[in-house]
């Protein structure tokens, strides 16, 4: 049982937008602006896509955006591309520890 | 260019102690505001944070595994070592080390990861 709740799956057609939610509590997501998102392709290491709720590291396409409202953070992928098909994990600081979500498998139809 | 690489045994027996080494380049763990963390992922399952060590030798552990974990650093060798005692088959996972910029207190995200090493626990 992961500390943060994500939908197991999400999907969209090329060019569409899809949003993945990440629900926590006031002790993690809601309590800090330290939510990050990771993309993981099969057999590969995770890759940082978003940090501090909405900031993108250099090299991450601006099709990826993050936001937060209350205890729920969201990752939106706009203009879906085939290479976006992967697992996505949210993470949050939770007071002297890091918690992850259970992961969402994004399928590009 | 920052790189990290995990090394250690691929197979350990139940009750044994696991020792993993993260060897990195492109940064120094003596530089203020830098950290290295360990994260694991059982086959087909989610990521799980294990531990984090700061440049100033401050250490943080997952509360659920704290009694079994020890994280240390060797700045001269650019290495971080994680030991986990009393290994069990449920600890079978890919173990990753990762760089953390530690921009602010609590800002514990991981911007660069090693490729991971699969550790199997079996008799």
Short mmCIF file of C-alpha atoms in Angstrom, two decimals:
data_model
loop_
_atom_site.label_atom_id
_atom_site.label_comp_id
_atom_site.label_asym_id
_atom_site.label_seq_id
_atom_site.Cartn_x
_atom_site.Cartn_y
_atom_site.Cartn_z
CA UNK A 1 0.00 0.00 0.00
CA UNK A 2 1.70 3.17 -1.22
CA UNK A 3 1.41 6.35 0.79
CA UNK A 4 0.21 8.39 -2.20
CA UNK A 5 -2.72 7.26 -4.34
CA UNK A 6 -2.49 7.26 -8.11
CA UNK A 7 -4.83 5.72 -10.67
CA UNK A 8 -3.31 2.45 -11.95
CA UNK A 9 -3.77 3.46 -15.56
CA UNK A 10 -4.43 6.37 -17.87
CA UNK A 11 -4.60 6.66 -21.62
CA UNK A 12 -4.98 9.07 -24.48
CA UNK A 13 -4.56 9.33 -28.22
CA UNK A 14 -1.61 11.08 -29.84
CA UNK A 15 -2.02 14.84 -29.61
CA UNK A 16 -4.49 14.68 -26.74
CA UNK A 17 -3.91 15.73 -23.14
CA UNK A 18 -4.03 13.45 -20.14
CA UNK A 19 -3.87 14.27 -16.43
CA UNK A 20 -2.63 11.90 -13.72
CA UNK A 21 -3.64 12.58 -10.15
CA UNK A 22 -1.70 11.92 -6.95
CA UNK A 23 -3.64 12.11 -3.72
CA UNK A 24 -2.04 12.32 -0.31
CA UNK A 25 -2.77 14.05 2.95
CA UNK A 26 -1.99 17.27 4.75
CA UNK A 27 1.13 15.51 6.09
CA UNK A 28 2.67 15.13 2.67
CA UNK A 29 1.27 16.55 -0.58
CA UNK A 30 -0.92 19.12 1.14
CA UNK A 31 1.66 20.20 3.64
CA UNK A 32 4.61 20.99 1.42
CA UNK A 33 5.33 22.29 -2.06
CA UNK A 34 7.77 19.45 -2.56
CA UNK A 35 5.99 17.18 -5.01
CA UNK A 36 7.98 15.56 -7.80
CA UNK A 37 7.08 13.33 -10.74
CA UNK A 38 9.14 10.60 -12.38
CA UNK A 39 8.79 8.84 -15.73
CA UNK A 40 9.96 5.25 -16.05
CA UNK A 41 10.16 3.27 -19.24
CA UNK A 42 10.32 -0.54 -18.99
CA UNK A 43 13.68 -1.75 -17.76
CA UNK A 44 14.98 1.79 -17.28
CA UNK A 45 15.74 3.99 -14.29
CA UNK A 46 13.22 6.67 -13.34
CA UNK A 47 13.66 10.11 -14.86
CA UNK A 48 12.74 13.33 -13.08
CA UNK A 49 10.01 15.20 -14.97
CA UNK A 50 8.68 17.72 -12.42
CA UNK A 51 9.99 18.99 -9.09
CA UNK A 52 8.67 21.45 -6.52
CA UNK A 53 5.14 20.83 -7.80
CA UNK A 54 5.46 22.56 -11.16
CA UNK A 55 9.08 23.10 -12.16
CA UNK A 56 10.59 21.29 -15.13
CA UNK A 57 14.24 20.25 -15.23
CA UNK A 58 16.25 21.32 -18.21
CA UNK A 59 15.53 19.07 -21.17
CA UNK A 60 12.01 18.05 -20.16
CA UNK A 61 9.51 19.14 -22.81
CA UNK A 62 7.06 21.86 -21.82
CA UNK A 63 4.28 19.41 -22.73
CA UNK A 64 4.74 18.18 -19.17
CA UNK A 65 3.28 20.33 -16.42
CA UNK A 66 2.51 19.92 -12.75
CA UNK A 67 0.10 21.48 -10.30
CA UNK A 68 -1.36 20.99 -6.85
CA UNK A 69 -4.62 21.72 -5.13
CA UNK A 70 -5.00 20.82 -1.49
CA UNK A 71 -3.88 17.25 -0.92
CA UNK A 72 -3.89 16.32 -4.61
CA UNK A 73 -1.10 16.91 -7.10
CA UNK A 74 -1.49 16.45 -10.83
CA UNK A 75 0.74 15.79 -13.81
CA UNK A 76 -0.59 16.85 -17.19
CA UNK A 77 0.90 15.65 -20.43
CA UNK A 78 -0.25 17.72 -23.40
CA UNK A 79 0.15 16.82 -27.06
CA UNK A 80 0.67 13.15 -26.25
CA UNK A 81 3.41 11.40 -28.15
CA UNK A 82 4.19 7.72 -28.50
CA UNK A 83 7.34 8.08 -26.41
CA UNK A 84 5.29 9.35 -23.46
CA UNK A 85 4.00 5.81 -22.92
CA UNK A 86 5.56 4.84 -19.60
CA UNK A 87 4.94 4.48 -15.88
CA UNK A 88 4.67 7.70 -13.90
CA UNK A 89 5.30 8.03 -10.17
CA UNK A 90 4.58 10.97 -7.90
CA UNK A 91 6.59 11.63 -4.78
CA UNK A 92 6.35 14.02 -1.87
CA UNK A 93 8.29 15.09 1.16
CA UNK A 94 6.41 13.93 4.25
CA UNK A 95 8.33 15.25 7.20
CA UNK A 96 11.77 13.59 7.42
CA UNK A 97 10.81 10.99 4.82
CA UNK A 98 9.95 10.63 1.17
CA UNK A 99 6.80 8.87 0.00
CA UNK A 100 5.95 7.63 -3.47
CA UNK A 101 2.71 6.86 -5.21
CA UNK A 102 1.82 3.45 -6.55
CA UNK A 103 2.46 4.49 -10.13
CA UNK A 104 0.28 5.09 -13.19
CA UNK A 105 0.77 3.29 -16.47
CA UNK A 106 0.18 5.78 -19.28
CA UNK A 107 -0.85 4.22 -22.56
CA UNK A 108 -0.79 6.15 -25.82
CA UNK A 109 -3.55 4.65 -27.92
CA UNK B 1 28.23 15.41 -16.16
CA UNK B 2 26.83 13.58 -13.14
CA UNK B 3 26.77 9.80 -13.19
CA UNK B 4 25.97 7.22 -10.52
CA UNK B 5 26.46 3.48 -10.54
CA UNK B 6 25.28 0.87 -8.07
CA UNK B 7 27.29 -2.24 -7.28
CA UNK B 8 26.92 -5.19 -4.97
CA UNK B 9 25.81 -8.82 -4.84
CA UNK B 10 23.05 -9.98 -7.14
CA UNK B 11 22.04 -12.81 -4.82
CA UNK B 12 21.89 -12.89 -1.03
CA UNK B 13 20.51 -15.50 1.32
CA UNK B 14 17.73 -14.83 3.82
CA UNK B 15 19.01 -13.36 7.11
CA UNK B 16 22.22 -12.13 5.46
CA UNK B 17 23.31 -8.49 5.35
CA UNK B 18 23.25 -6.67 2.02
CA UNK B 19 25.94 -4.10 1.26
CA UNK B 20 25.47 -1.88 -1.78
CA UNK B 21 27.87 0.76 -3.05
CA UNK B 22 26.98 3.81 -5.09
CA UNK B 23 29.98 5.20 -6.95
CA UNK B 24 29.40 8.62 -8.45
CA UNK B 25 31.18 11.27 -10.48
CA UNK B 26 30.50 14.84 -11.52
CA UNK B 27 29.81 16.15 -8.03
CA UNK B 28 31.25 16.05 -4.54
CA UNK B 29 29.41 15.01 -1.41
CA UNK B 30 31.43 17.57 0.48
CA UNK B 31 29.65 20.35 -1.41
CA UNK B 32 26.95 22.13 0.56
CA UNK B 33 23.41 21.30 -0.50
CA UNK B 34 24.08 17.91 -2.05
CA UNK B 35 22.69 14.53 -1.08
CA UNK B 36 22.53 10.94 -2.29
CA UNK B 37 19.55 8.71 -1.75
CA UNK B 38 18.65 5.06 -2.15
CA UNK B 39 15.35 3.93 -3.62
CA UNK B 40 14.24 0.38 -4.41
CA UNK B 41 11.63 -1.19 -6.67
CA UNK B 42 10.42 -4.79 -6.32
CA UNK B 43 9.72 -6.45 -9.68
CA UNK B 44 6.52 -5.03 -11.15
CA UNK B 45 5.90 -2.80 -8.15
CA UNK B 46 6.26 0.81 -7.09
CA UNK B 47 9.26 2.81 -5.98
CA UNK B 48 10.11 2.87 -2.29
CA UNK B 49 12.44 5.40 -0.67
CA UNK B 50 15.01 3.91 1.68
CA UNK B 51 17.54 6.47 2.86
CA UNK B 52 19.22 9.81 2.20
CA UNK B 53 22.59 11.19 3.27
CA UNK B 54 23.47 14.86 3.22
CA UNK B 55 26.80 16.51 2.40
CA UNK B 56 27.17 17.30 6.13
CA UNK B 57 26.70 13.61 7.04
CA UNK B 58 23.14 14.11 8.25
CA UNK B 59 21.13 10.96 7.53
CA UNK B 60 17.47 10.12 7.08
CA UNK B 61 15.84 6.72 6.87
CA UNK B 62 12.50 5.25 5.93
CA UNK B 63 10.74 4.78 9.27
CA UNK B 64 9.55 1.29 8.34
CA UNK B 65 13.10 0.09 7.58
CA UNK B 66 15.16 2.30 9.86
CA UNK B 67 16.19 -0.50 12.20
CA UNK B 68 17.73 -2.45 9.31
CA UNK B 69 19.42 0.33 7.33
CA UNK B 70 22.71 2.17 7.58
CA UNK B 71 23.88 4.75 5.06
CA UNK B 72 27.44 6.10 5.02
CA UNK B 73 29.61 8.14 2.69
CA UNK B 74 33.28 8.12 1.73
CA UNK B 75 33.90 11.54 0.25
CA UNK B 76 37.44 10.71 -0.83
CA UNK B 77 36.22 7.77 -2.91
CA UNK B 78 33.02 9.45 -4.13
CA UNK B 79 30.99 6.59 -2.73
CA UNK B 80 27.86 6.08 -0.66
CA UNK B 81 27.27 2.71 0.97
CA UNK B 82 23.92 1.27 2.06
CA UNK B 83 23.72 -1.75 4.32
CA UNK B 84 20.50 -3.62 5.01
CA UNK B 85 20.45 -6.33 7.63
CA UNK B 86 18.32 -9.46 7.97
CA UNK B 87 17.42 -9.74 4.29
CA UNK B 88 14.18 -11.48 3.36
CA UNK B 89 12.75 -12.62 0.02
CA UNK B 90 10.37 -9.62 0.10
CA UNK B 91 13.47 -7.41 -0.17
CA UNK B 92 14.07 -8.70 -3.68
CA UNK B 93 14.17 -5.55 -5.78
CA UNK B 94 16.15 -3.28 -8.05
CA UNK B 95 18.07 -0.89 -5.84
CA UNK B 96 18.80 2.60 -7.19
CA UNK B 97 21.01 5.37 -5.91
CA UNK B 98 20.25 8.91 -6.97
CA UNK B 99 21.56 12.47 -6.65
CA UNK B 100 19.48 14.99 -4.70
CA UNK B 101 20.12 18.72 -5.11
CA UNK B 102 18.61 19.53 -1.69
CA UNK B 103 17.71 23.09 -2.75
CA UNK B 104 15.73 23.65 0.43
CA UNK B 105 15.19 21.73 3.68
CA UNK B 106 12.77 18.93 2.83
CA UNK B 107 13.15 19.42 -0.91
CA UNK B 108 14.08 15.80 -1.36
CA UNK B 109 13.76 14.98 -5.02
CA UNK B 110 16.13 12.96 -7.18
CA UNK B 111 17.29 14.52 -10.41
CA UNK B 112 19.77 11.92 -11.60
CA UNK B 113 19.63 8.17 -11.05
CA UNK B 114 21.93 5.22 -11.48
CA UNK B 115 20.81 2.33 -13.68
CA UNK B 116 19.99 0.21 -10.65
CA UNK B 117 21.09 -3.22 -9.51
CA UNK B 118 18.77 -6.18 -9.08
CA UNK B 119 19.18 -7.98 -5.78
CA UNK B 120 17.50 -11.34 -5.33
CA UNK B 121 17.00 -12.80 -1.87
CA UNK B 122 16.77 -16.57 -1.98
CA UNK B 123 18.21 -19.59 -0.27
#
